[in-house]
Amino acid sequence: MSSHPSRRTLLAASSAALLPATAARAMTTDPTFWGAVRLATDAPHLAEVAPWQGDRFTALQGEPGGRIFYGYGNYATNSGSRSHTGVSVAYFDTATGLFGTALGMPGEAIETYRVHAGRTYVPNTDPITGGVALATDVTGTWGTRVKAMTHVHDIVCGVDANDIVIAGSTDVDGVSNAIVHRSRDGGNTWSEVYRYAEGVGGDYERVNWLTRIADTVFWRADVGTIGTTRAPMMVLDLVSGRLTKVSDSKFRTGWSSASGRSLYVGEDITRGRQVVSTGTLAYFVHSPDLWWFDGRSVGRVQSNATYPYSVNDVAVDPVTSTVYANDQSGIYRVAGKSMTLVKSLQTGYDIAEYDAFTVLSGVGYLAANSGYAIYRLPLS
């Protein structure tokens, strides 16, 4: 359990009192021109890290109880917080119109939220004290789980609520190792599942994402921009515990890394939220494309837009299990291996400035890359 005491902050913000921006601003700075409504009160938690470059949204995630969780902070610069105790698992409650804090997280940033069976799991991207790896409400009460790691980037649940797989990095004699751990008792004890270190170059290796298809979990270690080799795609059978490599023969994206090496699906993904799964298909944001993956083969998700742009983000509605994606042209509903434009946002509006994105009960929520505003945008 974190030494940082849990607290709850409720700020009056009437859910009915939503303030639209002016039409003059809408064309260049916000999506109100298309029917989005700005929440009456801006997210308060981001100011905890100003002016240290962490006062920006890094993620939005809806959960079935009606809350929109949001991430913030900056683990790349270790910008810290005013309290010097970390950031918070923070949310907006769509039913009450109040902002709140589930608990404090002793880390530099929160960049990904995961929802499984109605419960929320939060990887502690860059722990600063106490070895806290994640926070969760899986027991019905918010709490933390401890596993000493340098970074914790993603989480998936296994065969039951007590089966948790986490991924990130750990330092061994000053060298970064990509690492995956698994707990079968709800995070009380952990077993190492996977470790990877390239052995040359960048001291960067880590696992940034996990995704589950049926009873298997997939990942690929990231060797960074100066890595000279490609880490293999790995698959863990949750039932047998067997770990195997996946052939890359069909996984080339057609794009190259900064070092000129050909990129394959699962590489060059820096945040866990760039990968989502429906249980039968996983989706990867490899800008400019959204890719599908069924555990054996991959392909680009086909768009019906006349002029599609680079995909910014992907999200699963936790109530309907529908997948959505966004790009500069608008918001798409993804079904299988194709996606259909459901909300056009083309007229002078760069949605890339609002790529913190989630959907809850068919309503989209967008957050700016700068500033503290969240916008609500019905998609029907």
CSV table of C-alpha atoms in Angstrom, one decimal:
chain,number,residue,atom,x,y,z
A,1,MET,CA,0.0,0.0,0.0
A,2,SER,CA,1.3,3.5,-0.8
A,3,SER,CA,2.7,5.6,2.0
A,4,HIS,CA,0.9,8.5,0.3
A,5,PRO,CA,-2.5,8.7,2.0
A,6,SER,CA,-5.6,8.3,-0.1
A,7,ARG,CA,-7.7,11.4,-0.5
A,8,ARG,CA,-10.9,12.5,-2.2
A,9,THR,CA,-11.2,15.9,-3.8
A,10,LEU,CA,-14.6,17.0,-5.0
A,11,LEU,CA,-15.0,20.3,-6.7
A,12,ALA,CA,-18.4,21.7,-7.5
A,13,ALA,CA,-19.1,21.6,-11.2
A,14,SER,CA,-22.7,21.2,-12.1
A,15,SER,CA,-23.1,18.5,-14.8
A,16,ALA,CA,-25.8,20.6,-16.3
A,17,ALA,CA,-23.7,23.8,-16.5
A,18,LEU,CA,-21.6,23.1,-19.6
A,19,LEU,CA,-20.1,26.1,-21.3
A,20,PRO,CA,-19.7,26.3,-25.0
A,21,ALA,CA,-16.7,28.2,-26.4
A,22,THR,CA,-17.3,31.0,-28.8
A,23,ALA,CA,-17.7,30.3,-32.5
A,24,ALA,CA,-14.6,32.4,-33.3
A,25,ARG,CA,-12.4,30.1,-31.2
A,26,ALA,CA,-14.0,26.9,-32.3
A,27,MET,CA,-12.5,26.9,-35.8
A,28,THR,CA,-8.9,26.9,-34.5
A,29,THR,CA,-8.8,25.7,-30.9
A,30,ASP,CA,-11.6,23.5,-29.9
A,31,PRO,CA,-14.3,21.1,-31.2
A,32,THR,CA,-17.4,23.0,-30.1
A,33,PHE,CA,-18.1,24.0,-33.8
A,34,TRP,CA,-19.2,20.3,-34.3
A,35,GLY,CA,-21.5,20.1,-31.3
A,36,ALA,CA,-19.0,19.3,-28.6
A,37,VAL,CA,-19.5,21.0,-25.2
A,38,ARG,CA,-16.8,22.1,-22.9
A,39,LEU,CA,-17.2,20.9,-19.3
A,40,ALA,CA,-18.0,23.9,-17.0
A,41,THR,CA,-14.9,23.3,-14.9
A,42,ASP,CA,-11.5,22.4,-16.2
A,43,ALA,CA,-9.6,19.4,-14.8
A,44,PRO,CA,-8.0,20.6,-11.5
A,45,HIS,CA,-5.3,18.0,-11.0
A,46,LEU,CA,-3.1,19.1,-13.9
A,47,ALA,CA,-2.1,22.2,-12.0
A,48,GLU,CA,-0.4,20.0,-9.4
A,49,VAL,CA,2.5,19.6,-11.9
A,50,ALA,CA,2.6,23.1,-13.4
A,51,PRO,CA,4.9,24.7,-14.4
A,52,TRP,CA,7.1,21.6,-14.8
A,53,GLN,CA,5.9,20.5,-18.3
A,54,GLY,CA,3.6,17.8,-16.9
A,55,ASP,CA,0.4,19.9,-16.8
A,56,ARG,CA,-1.0,18.1,-19.9
A,57,PHE,CA,-3.4,15.3,-20.5
A,58,THR,CA,-1.8,12.0,-21.4
A,59,ALA,CA,-4.9,9.8,-21.4
A,60,LEU,CA,-8.6,9.6,-21.0
A,61,GLN,CA,-10.5,6.4,-20.1
A,62,GLY,CA,-14.2,5.8,-19.5
A,63,GLU,CA,-15.3,3.1,-17.0
A,64,PRO,CA,-18.8,1.5,-16.8
A,65,GLY,CA,-19.7,3.3,-13.5
A,66,GLY,CA,-19.8,6.6,-15.4
A,67,ARG,CA,-16.4,8.1,-14.6
A,68,ILE,CA,-13.9,9.5,-17.0
A,69,PHE,CA,-10.4,8.9,-15.7
A,70,TYR,CA,-7.6,11.1,-17.0
A,71,GLY,CA,-3.8,10.8,-16.9
A,72,TYR,CA,-1.2,13.6,-16.7
A,73,GLY,CA,2.4,14.2,-15.8
A,74,ASN,CA,5.7,13.8,-17.7
A,75,TYR,CA,7.9,10.8,-16.9
A,76,ALA,CA,10.4,11.7,-19.7
A,77,THR,CA,11.5,14.9,-17.9
A,78,ASN,CA,10.8,13.7,-14.4
A,79,SER,CA,8.9,17.0,-13.9
A,80,GLY,CA,7.6,16.1,-10.5
A,81,SER,CA,4.7,17.6,-8.7
A,82,ARG,CA,4.1,20.5,-6.3
A,83,SER,CA,3.5,18.0,-3.4
A,84,HIS,CA,6.7,16.0,-4.3
A,85,THR,CA,4.6,12.9,-3.6
A,86,GLY,CA,3.5,12.1,-7.2
A,87,VAL,CA,0.3,12.4,-9.2
A,88,SER,CA,-3.3,11.3,-8.6
A,89,VAL,CA,-5.7,8.7,-10.1
A,90,ALA,CA,-8.1,11.4,-11.1
A,91,TYR,CA,-11.5,11.4,-12.7
A,92,PHE,CA,-14.6,13.3,-13.8
A,93,ASP,CA,-17.9,11.8,-12.7
A,94,THR,CA,-20.4,12.2,-15.5
A,95,ALA,CA,-23.4,11.5,-13.2
A,96,THR,CA,-22.6,14.1,-10.5
A,97,GLY,CA,-20.5,16.6,-12.6
A,98,LEU,CA,-17.7,16.5,-10.0
A,99,PHE,CA,-14.0,16.0,-10.3
A,100,GLY,CA,-12.5,13.6,-7.8
A,101,THR,CA,-9.4,11.7,-6.7
A,102,ALA,CA,-9.5,7.9,-6.3
A,103,LEU,CA,-6.1,7.9,-4.6
A,104,GLY,CA,-2.6,9.3,-4.8
A,105,MET,CA,0.0,7.6,-7.1
A,106,PRO,CA,3.7,8.0,-6.1
A,107,GLY,CA,4.9,8.4,-9.7
A,108,GLU,CA,5.9,11.0,-12.3
A,109,ALA,CA,3.0,10.3,-14.6
A,110,ILE,CA,-0.1,8.2,-15.5
A,111,GLU,CA,-0.2,7.5,-19.2
A,112,THR,CA,-2.6,4.5,-19.5
A,113,TYR,CA,-5.7,3.2,-17.8
A,114,ARG,CA,-7.1,-0.3,-18.4
A,115,VAL,CA,-10.7,-1.5,-17.7
A,116,HIS,CA,-11.5,-5.2,-17.2
A,117,ALA,CA,-14.7,-6.7,-16.0
A,118,GLY,CA,-15.9,-3.3,-14.8
A,119,ARG,CA,-12.8,-2.6,-12.7
A,120,THR,CA,-10.0,-0.2,-13.4
A,121,TYR,CA,-6.2,-0.8,-13.4
A,122,VAL,CA,-3.6,1.9,-13.5
A,123,PRO,CA,0.1,1.3,-14.3
A,124,ASN,CA,2.4,3.6,-12.4
A,125,THR,CA,4.4,4.8,-15.4
A,126,ASP,CA,7.5,6.0,-13.5
A,127,PRO,CA,7.4,5.1,-9.7
A,128,ILE,CA,9.2,7.6,-7.4
A,129,THR,CA,8.9,5.8,-4.0
A,130,GLY,CA,7.8,2.7,-2.3
A,131,GLY,CA,7.9,0.4,-5.4
A,132,VAL,CA,4.2,0.9,-6.2
A,133,ALA,CA,3.6,-0.7,-9.6
A,134,LEU,CA,-0.2,-0.1,-10.0
A,135,ALA,CA,-3.4,1.0,-8.5
A,136,THR,CA,-6.7,-0.8,-8.9
A,137,ASP,CA,-10.3,-1.0,-7.5
A,138,VAL,CA,-10.5,-4.7,-8.3
A,139,THR,CA,-11.6,-5.5,-4.7
A,140,GLY,CA,-14.2,-2.8,-4.7
A,141,THR,CA,-11.8,-0.4,-2.8
A,142,TRP,CA,-9.0,1.5,-4.3
A,143,GLY,CA,-5.5,0.4,-3.4
A,144,THR,CA,-2.0,-0.1,-4.7
A,145,ARG,CA,0.1,-3.2,-5.5
A,146,VAL,CA,3.9,-3.2,-5.0
A,147,LYS,CA,6.5,-4.6,-7.4
A,148,ALA,CA,9.8,-2.8,-7.7
A,149,MET,CA,10.3,-1.7,-11.3
A,150,THR,CA,11.9,1.2,-13.1
A,151,HIS,CA,8.8,1.8,-15.3
A,152,VAL,CA,5.4,0.2,-15.5
A,153,HIS,CA,3.8,0.9,-18.8
A,154,ASP,CA,0.8,-1.5,-19.2
A,155,ILE,CA,-1.4,-4.1,-17.5
A,156,VAL,CA,-3.7,-6.9,-18.6
A,157,CYS,CA,-5.9,-9.3,-16.6
A,158,GLY,CA,-5.6,-13.0,-17.1
A,159,VAL,CA,-7.9,-15.9,-16.4
A,160,ASP,CA,-9.5,-14.3,-13.3
A,161,ALA,CA,-9.5,-11.1,-11.3
A,162,ASN,CA,-6.4,-12.1,-9.3
A,163,ASP,CA,-4.4,-12.9,-12.5
A,164,ILE,CA,-2.5,-9.7,-13.4
A,165,VAL,CA,0.3,-9.2,-16.0
A,166,ILE,CA,2.4,-6.0,-15.9
A,167,ALA,CA,5.1,-4.8,-18.3
A,168,GLY,CA,7.8,-2.2,-18.3
A,169,SER,CA,11.5,-2.1,-17.5
A,170,THR,CA,13.9,-2.7,-14.7
A,171,ASP,CA,17.5,-1.7,-14.3
A,172,VAL,CA,20.2,-4.4,-13.8
A,173,ASP,CA,23.6,-3.1,-13.0
A,174,GLY,CA,22.7,0.2,-14.6
A,175,VAL,CA,21.3,-1.4,-17.8
A,176,SER,CA,17.7,-1.2,-18.7
A,177,ASN,CA,15.9,-4.6,-19.3
A,178,ALA,CA,12.5,-5.0,-20.8
A,179,ILE,CA,10.5,-7.0,-18.3
A,180,VAL,CA,7.1,-8.7,-17.8
A,181,HIS,CA,5.8,-10.0,-14.5
A,182,ARG,CA,2.7,-12.0,-13.6
A,183,SER,CA,0.8,-12.3,-10.3
A,184,ARG,CA,-1.8,-15.0,-9.6
A,185,ASP,CA,-2.8,-13.7,-6.2
A,186,GLY,CA,-4.0,-10.2,-7.0
A,187,GLY,CA,-0.6,-8.5,-6.9
A,188,ASN,CA,0.7,-9.8,-3.6
A,189,THR,CA,3.5,-11.9,-5.1
A,190,TRP,CA,5.0,-11.8,-8.6
A,191,SER,CA,6.9,-14.1,-11.0
A,192,GLU,CA,9.1,-13.0,-13.8
A,193,VAL,CA,7.7,-14.1,-17.2
A,194,TYR,CA,10.1,-12.4,-19.6
A,195,ARG,CA,13.3,-10.3,-19.8
A,196,TYR,CA,15.0,-8.8,-22.8
A,197,ALA,CA,18.1,-6.7,-23.1
A,198,GLU,CA,19.6,-5.9,-26.5
A,199,GLY,CA,23.1,-5.8,-25.0
A,200,VAL,CA,24.4,-2.9,-27.2
A,201,GLY,CA,23.5,0.7,-27.7
A,202,GLY,CA,20.9,2.7,-26.0
A,203,ASP,CA,20.2,1.5,-22.4
A,204,TYR,CA,16.5,1.8,-23.3
A,205,GLU,CA,14.8,-1.6,-23.5
A,206,ARG,CA,11.3,-1.8,-22.1
A,207,VAL,CA,7.9,-3.3,-22.8
A,208,ASN,CA,5.4,-0.5,-23.5
A,209,TRP,CA,2.3,-2.5,-24.3
A,210,LEU,CA,0.4,-5.7,-23.6
A,211,THR,CA,-2.7,-7.0,-25.3
A,212,ARG,CA,-4.9,-10.1,-24.8
A,213,ILE,CA,-6.6,-12.2,-27.4
A,214,ALA,CA,-8.6,-15.1,-26.0
A,215,ASP,CA,-6.4,-16.8,-23.4
A,216,THR,CA,-3.1,-15.4,-24.7
A,217,VAL,CA,-1.2,-12.2,-24.0
A,218,PHE,CA,1.1,-10.6,-26.7
A,219,TRP,CA,3.8,-8.0,-26.4
A,220,ARG,CA,7.0,-6.8,-28.1
A,221,ALA,CA,9.9,-5.1,-26.3
A,222,ASP,CA,10.9,-1.7,-27.5
A,223,VAL,CA,14.7,-1.1,-28.1
A,224,GLY,CA,14.3,2.6,-28.7
A,225,THR,CA,15.4,4.8,-31.6
A,226,ILE,CA,19.0,3.7,-31.5
A,227,GLY,CA,18.4,0.0,-31.0
A,228,THR,CA,20.0,-2.0,-33.8
A,229,THR,CA,17.9,-5.1,-33.6
A,230,ARG,CA,14.2,-5.9,-33.5
A,231,ALA,CA,12.9,-7.7,-30.4
A,232,PRO,CA,10.6,-10.6,-31.2
A,233,MET,CA,6.8,-10.6,-30.7
A,234,MET,CA,6.1,-12.8,-27.7
A,235,VAL,CA,3.0,-14.7,-26.7
A,236,LEU,CA,2.1,-16.1,-23.3
A,237,ASP,CA,-0.5,-18.8,-22.9
A,238,LEU,CA,-2.4,-17.9,-19.8
A,239,VAL,CA,-3.6,-21.4,-19.2
A,240,SER,CA,-0.4,-23.4,-19.7
A,241,GLY,CA,2.1,-20.6,-18.9
A,242,ARG,CA,4.1,-21.4,-22.0
A,243,LEU,CA,6.0,-18.4,-23.5
A,244,THR,CA,6.9,-18.5,-27.3
A,245,LYS,CA,8.1,-16.3,-30.0
A,246,VAL,CA,5.7,-15.3,-32.9
A,247,SER,CA,7.0,-15.3,-36.5
A,248,ASP,CA,7.4,-11.8,-37.9
A,249,SER,CA,7.1,-13.0,-41.5
A,250,LYS,CA,3.8,-11.1,-42.1
A,251,PHE,CA,4.2,-8.2,-39.7
A,252,ARG,CA,6.1,-5.6,-41.7
A,253,THR,CA,4.4,-2.1,-41.7
A,254,GLY,CA,6.3,-0.6,-44.6
A,255,TRP,CA,7.7,2.2,-42.3
A,256,SER,CA,11.2,2.7,-40.9
A,257,SER,CA,12.6,3.6,-37.6
A,258,ALA,CA,14.8,6.7,-37.0
A,259,SER,CA,17.8,4.4,-37.5
A,260,GLY,CA,16.5,3.2,-40.9
A,261,ARG,CA,15.5,-0.2,-39.7
A,262,SER,CA,12.2,-1.6,-41.1
A,263,LEU,CA,9.4,-1.4,-38.5
A,264,TYR,CA,7.1,-4.3,-37.8
A,265,VAL,CA,3.7,-4.3,-36.0
A,266,GLY,CA,4.2,-3.8,-32.3
A,267,GLU,CA,7.4,-1.7,-32.6
A,268,ASP,CA,7.7,2.0,-32.1
A,269,ILE,CA,4.7,2.1,-29.7
A,270,THR,CA,5.4,4.3,-26.8
A,271,ARG,CA,2.2,4.1,-24.7
A,272,GLY,CA,0.1,1.2,-23.7
A,273,ARG,CA,-3.1,3.1,-24.7
A,274,GLN,CA,-2.0,2.9,-28.4
A,275,VAL,CA,-3.0,-0.8,-28.3
A,276,VAL,CA,-6.5,-2.1,-27.4
A,277,SER,CA,-8.3,-5.4,-27.8
A,278,THR,CA,-11.8,-6.7,-28.2
A,279,GLY,CA,-10.8,-10.2,-27.1
A,280,THR,CA,-10.7,-11.5,-30.6
A,281,LEU,CA,-8.9,-8.7,-32.4
A,282,ALA,CA,-6.2,-6.3,-31.2
A,283,TYR,CA,-5.7,-2.8,-32.7
A,284,PHE,CA,-2.4,-1.0,-32.9
A,285,VAL,CA,-2.0,2.7,-33.7
A,286,HIS,CA,1.0,2.8,-36.0
A,287,SER,CA,0.6,6.3,-37.4
A,288,PRO,CA,-0.5,6.9,-40.0
A,289,ASP,CA,-2.5,3.7,-39.9
A,290,LEU,CA,-4.6,1.6,-37.5
A,291,TRP,CA,-3.6,-2.0,-37.7
A,292,TRP,CA,-5.6,-5.1,-36.8
A,293,PHE,CA,-4.0,-8.3,-35.3
A,294,ASP,CA,-5.7,-11.6,-34.7
A,295,GLY,CA,-2.8,-13.4,-33.1
A,296,ARG,CA,-1.5,-14.9,-36.4
A,297,SER,CA,-1.7,-12.2,-39.1
A,298,VAL,CA,-2.1,-8.4,-39.4
A,299,GLY,CA,-3.4,-5.8,-41.8
A,300,ARG,CA,-4.4,-2.1,-42.1
A,301,VAL,CA,-7.9,-1.2,-40.9
A,302,GLN,CA,-9.6,0.1,-44.0
A,303,SER,CA,-11.3,3.5,-43.8
A,304,ASN,CA,-14.3,4.8,-45.7
A,305,ALA,CA,-13.1,8.4,-45.6
A,306,THR,CA,-12.2,10.0,-48.9
A,307,TYR,CA,-9.1,11.7,-47.4
A,308,PRO,CA,-8.1,9.8,-44.3
A,309,TYR,CA,-5.4,11.3,-42.1
A,310,SER,CA,-2.9,9.8,-39.6
A,311,VAL,CA,-4.7,8.0,-36.8
A,312,ASN,CA,-4.1,9.6,-33.4
A,313,ASP,CA,-5.8,7.3,-30.9
A,314,VAL,CA,-8.0,4.3,-30.4
A,315,ALA,CA,-10.4,3.5,-27.6
A,316,VAL,CA,-12.9,0.8,-26.5
A,317,ASP,CA,-16.2,1.9,-25.1
A,318,PRO,CA,-16.4,-0.1,-21.8
A,319,VAL,CA,-20.2,-0.2,-21.9
A,320,THR,CA,-20.8,-1.3,-25.5
A,321,SER,CA,-17.4,-2.8,-26.2
A,322,THR,CA,-17.3,-0.8,-29.5
A,323,VAL,CA,-13.9,0.3,-30.8
A,324,TYR,CA,-13.4,3.9,-31.9
A,325,ALA,CA,-10.5,5.7,-33.5
A,326,ASN,CA,-9.8,9.4,-34.4
A,327,ASP,CA,-7.8,11.3,-36.9
A,328,GLN,CA,-7.8,14.9,-38.2
A,329,SER,CA,-10.8,14.1,-40.3
A,330,GLY,CA,-13.0,12.9,-37.4
A,331,ILE,CA,-14.0,10.0,-35.2
A,332,TYR,CA,-14.6,6.5,-36.6
A,333,ARG,CA,-16.4,3.4,-35.5
A,334,VAL,CA,-14.2,0.4,-36.0
A,335,ALA,CA,-15.8,-3.0,-36.7
A,336,GLY,CA,-13.6,-5.9,-37.6
A,337,LYS,CA,-11.1,-4.9,-40.2
A,338,SER,CA,-12.7,-1.7,-41.4
A,339,MET,CA,-13.8,1.7,-39.8
A,340,THR,CA,-16.6,4.1,-40.7
A,341,LEU,CA,-16.5,7.8,-40.1
A,342,VAL,CA,-19.3,8.7,-37.6
A,343,LYS,CA,-18.4,12.3,-36.7
A,344,SER,CA,-16.7,14.5,-39.3
A,345,LEU,CA,-14.4,17.2,-37.8
A,346,GLN,CA,-12.6,18.4,-40.9
A,347,THR,CA,-13.4,22.1,-41.2
A,348,GLY,CA,-10.2,23.8,-40.0
A,349,TYR,CA,-9.9,21.8,-36.8
A,350,ASP,CA,-6.8,19.8,-36.1
A,351,ILE,CA,-8.0,16.9,-33.9
A,352,ALA,CA,-4.3,16.0,-33.3
A,353,GLU,CA,-4.4,18.8,-30.7
A,354,TYR,CA,-7.0,16.7,-28.8
A,355,ASP,CA,-5.6,13.2,-29.0
A,356,ALA,CA,-6.4,12.3,-25.4
A,357,PHE,CA,-9.7,10.5,-26.4
A,358,THR,CA,-12.2,8.0,-25.0
A,359,VAL,CA,-15.8,7.0,-25.5
A,360,LEU,CA,-18.3,6.1,-22.8
A,361,SER,CA,-21.8,4.9,-23.7
A,362,GLY,CA,-21.5,6.3,-27.2
A,363,VAL,CA,-20.3,9.7,-26.1
A,364,GLY,CA,-16.9,10.9,-27.0
A,365,TYR,CA,-14.6,12.8,-24.7
A,366,LEU,CA,-11.6,14.8,-26.0
A,367,ALA,CA,-8.9,16.6,-24.0
A,368,ALA,CA,-6.4,19.1,-25.3
A,369,ASN,CA,-2.6,18.6,-25.4
A,370,SER,CA,-2.3,22.0,-23.7
A,371,GLY,CA,-4.7,23.5,-21.1
A,372,TYR,CA,-7.0,21.7,-18.8
A,373,ALA,CA,-10.3,21.5,-20.8
A,374,ILE,CA,-12.3,18.3,-21.5
A,375,TYR,CA,-15.0,18.3,-24.2
A,376,ARG,CA,-18.0,16.1,-24.4
A,377,LEU,CA,-19.1,15.1,-28.0
A,378,PRO,CA,-22.1,12.8,-28.6
A,379,LEU,CA,-21.3,10.5,-31.5
A,380,SER,CA,-24.9,9.6,-32.7
